């Protein structure tokens, strides 16, 4: 159930080799707000759950989702047993409980997390895809990329080639690209973040995968220091709401 949302040309690049730290430390630019993290616990009462099915390719097996109604935008009139290609949930970043509707206008200023459940290409290919976008090169003209130790236990994908500069605005790329790996060296997380000052509310998009459904979560750049908390709770909630038993 891969290759639905993003497709890229296979490119052989050196993103799996970690070299000694050479990138500037950017830890000082982050000003984490008061953030009280707590582990996500799957609710015992599922009587108010809404059942949805994700179908990524016509004719493929669908993935069943059983999601508490509070995670949905109340303006959406979703019905039980609806089939979709993806689904967005509204999440409170501290505990991954539903985001309170009364705080929706303040989501830019608080620990709001938007969570998209869908299907992506494998994480290695996704890292290459975003690296070509961040560096401003096409799939047929991408320079060699490599990872350097970076902030917060992440790695940054960089290149010796000049950074991309928009020919119309003369502005350089306003996005940073981070990755994380498991103990076997496999890329498990891909994170793209807008640089401070590039937009009024710079944010990050954090991509992950699971056996049944892939997902990404959007959160404020100020919450990047909590990316591991986001990772653990995002995986926990996906495990809670997905099922292959139709």
Short mmCIF file of N, CA, C and O in Angstrom, two decimals, residues 14-25 145-160 176-181:
data_model
loop_
_atom_site.label_atom_id
_atom_site.label_comp_id
_atom_site.label_asym_id
_atom_site.label_seq_id
_atom_site.Cartn_x
_atom_site.Cartn_y
_atom_site.Cartn_z
N UNK A 14 24.06 9.50 -0.90
CA UNK A 14 24.75 9.05 0.29
C UNK A 14 24.13 9.56 1.57
O UNK A 14 24.82 10.17 2.38
N UNK A 15 22.83 9.31 1.78
CA UNK A 15 22.20 9.84 2.98
C UNK A 15 22.33 8.89 4.16
O UNK A 15 21.91 9.23 5.25
N UNK A 16 22.91 7.71 3.94
CA UNK A 16 22.98 6.76 5.03
C UNK A 16 24.29 6.86 5.81
O UNK A 16 24.46 6.18 6.82
N UNK A 17 25.21 7.67 5.35
CA UNK A 17 26.49 7.79 6.04
C UNK A 17 26.48 9.01 6.94
O UNK A 17 26.20 10.11 6.50
N UNK A 18 26.79 8.79 8.19
CA UNK A 18 26.85 9.89 9.15
C UNK A 18 28.29 10.37 9.25
O UNK A 18 29.19 9.59 9.49
N UNK A 19 28.50 11.66 9.06
CA UNK A 19 29.84 12.21 9.13
C UNK A 19 29.96 13.04 10.40
O UNK A 19 28.95 13.39 11.01
N UNK A 20 31.17 13.39 10.81
CA UNK A 20 31.34 14.19 12.04
C UNK A 20 30.58 15.50 11.95
O UNK A 20 30.36 16.04 10.88
N UNK A 21 30.19 16.01 13.10
CA UNK A 21 29.38 17.22 13.15
C UNK A 21 30.12 18.39 12.53
O UNK A 21 31.24 18.72 12.91
N UNK A 22 29.46 19.04 11.55
CA UNK A 22 30.03 20.22 10.93
C UNK A 22 29.01 21.33 10.81
O UNK A 22 29.36 22.45 10.51
N UNK A 23 27.73 21.02 11.00
CA UNK A 23 26.70 22.04 10.84
C UNK A 23 26.64 22.92 12.09
O UNK A 23 27.01 22.51 13.18
N UNK A 24 26.16 24.14 11.89
CA UNK A 24 26.05 25.06 13.01
C UNK A 24 25.01 24.55 14.00
O UNK A 24 24.02 23.93 13.63
N UNK A 25 25.22 24.77 15.25
CA UNK A 25 24.24 24.38 16.25
C UNK A 25 23.12 25.41 16.27
O UNK A 25 23.37 26.60 16.40
N UNK A 145 23.95 13.96 -1.20
CA UNK A 145 23.51 14.43 0.10
C UNK A 145 24.11 13.55 1.19
O UNK A 145 24.32 12.35 0.98
N UNK A 146 24.39 14.13 2.33
CA UNK A 146 24.90 13.33 3.44
C UNK A 146 24.37 13.92 4.73
O UNK A 146 23.91 15.07 4.79
N UNK A 147 24.40 13.11 5.78
CA UNK A 147 23.84 13.50 7.06
C UNK A 147 24.93 13.94 8.01
O UNK A 147 26.01 13.34 8.06
N UNK A 148 24.67 15.01 8.77
CA UNK A 148 25.59 15.45 9.80
C UNK A 148 24.84 15.49 11.12
O UNK A 148 23.62 15.68 11.15
N UNK A 149 25.56 15.31 12.20
CA UNK A 149 24.94 15.40 13.52
C UNK A 149 24.37 16.80 13.70
O UNK A 149 24.98 17.78 13.31
N UNK A 150 23.21 16.86 14.30
CA UNK A 150 22.54 18.14 14.39
C UNK A 150 21.94 18.31 15.78
O UNK A 150 22.41 17.70 16.74
N UNK A 151 20.89 19.09 15.87
CA UNK A 151 20.29 19.41 17.15
C UNK A 151 19.37 18.30 17.66
O UNK A 151 18.85 17.50 16.89
N UNK A 152 19.20 18.23 18.94
CA UNK A 152 18.14 17.47 19.58
C UNK A 152 18.16 15.98 19.26
O UNK A 152 17.13 15.32 19.25
N UNK A 153 19.33 15.43 18.96
CA UNK A 153 19.42 14.01 18.65
C UNK A 153 18.99 13.66 17.24
O UNK A 153 18.83 12.49 16.92
N UNK A 154 18.81 14.67 16.40
CA UNK A 154 18.45 14.46 15.00
C UNK A 154 19.69 14.63 14.13
O UNK A 154 20.75 15.03 14.59
N UNK A 155 19.55 14.30 12.85
CA UNK A 155 20.58 14.57 11.86
C UNK A 155 20.00 15.49 10.80
O UNK A 155 18.80 15.48 10.55
N UNK A 156 20.87 16.27 10.19
CA UNK A 156 20.46 17.18 9.12
C UNK A 156 21.02 16.68 7.80
O UNK A 156 22.20 16.33 7.72
N UNK A 157 20.19 16.66 6.76
CA UNK A 157 20.69 16.31 5.43
C UNK A 157 21.24 17.56 4.78
O UNK A 157 20.54 18.57 4.66
N UNK A 158 22.48 17.50 4.35
CA UNK A 158 23.13 18.65 3.74
C UNK A 158 23.83 18.22 2.45
O UNK A 158 23.89 17.04 2.12
N UNK A 159 24.36 19.20 1.74
CA UNK A 159 25.06 18.96 0.49
C UNK A 159 26.17 19.99 0.36
O UNK A 159 26.09 21.09 0.92
N UNK A 160 27.22 19.64 -0.38
CA UNK A 160 28.28 20.60 -0.65
C UNK A 160 27.88 21.57 -1.76
O UNK A 160 28.58 22.56 -1.99
N UNK A 176 14.44 23.55 6.80
CA UNK A 176 15.47 22.63 7.26
C UNK A 176 14.92 21.20 7.19
O UNK A 176 13.71 20.98 7.37
N UNK A 177 15.78 20.24 6.95
CA UNK A 177 15.38 18.84 6.84
C UNK A 177 16.16 18.00 7.83
O UNK A 177 17.40 17.98 7.81
N UNK A 178 15.43 17.30 8.70
CA UNK A 178 16.04 16.45 9.72
C UNK A 178 15.58 15.01 9.53
O UNK A 178 14.48 14.75 9.01
N UNK A 179 16.40 14.07 10.00
CA UNK A 179 16.01 12.67 9.99
C UNK A 179 16.42 12.04 11.32
O UNK A 179 17.28 12.54 12.03
N UNK A 180 15.78 10.91 11.64
CA UNK A 180 16.17 10.10 12.79
C UNK A 180 16.22 8.65 12.32
O UNK A 180 15.52 8.27 11.37
N UNK A 181 17.04 7.85 12.99
CA UNK A 181 17.21 6.45 12.61
C UNK A 181 17.01 5.53 13.81
O UNK A 181 17.11 5.97 14.96
#
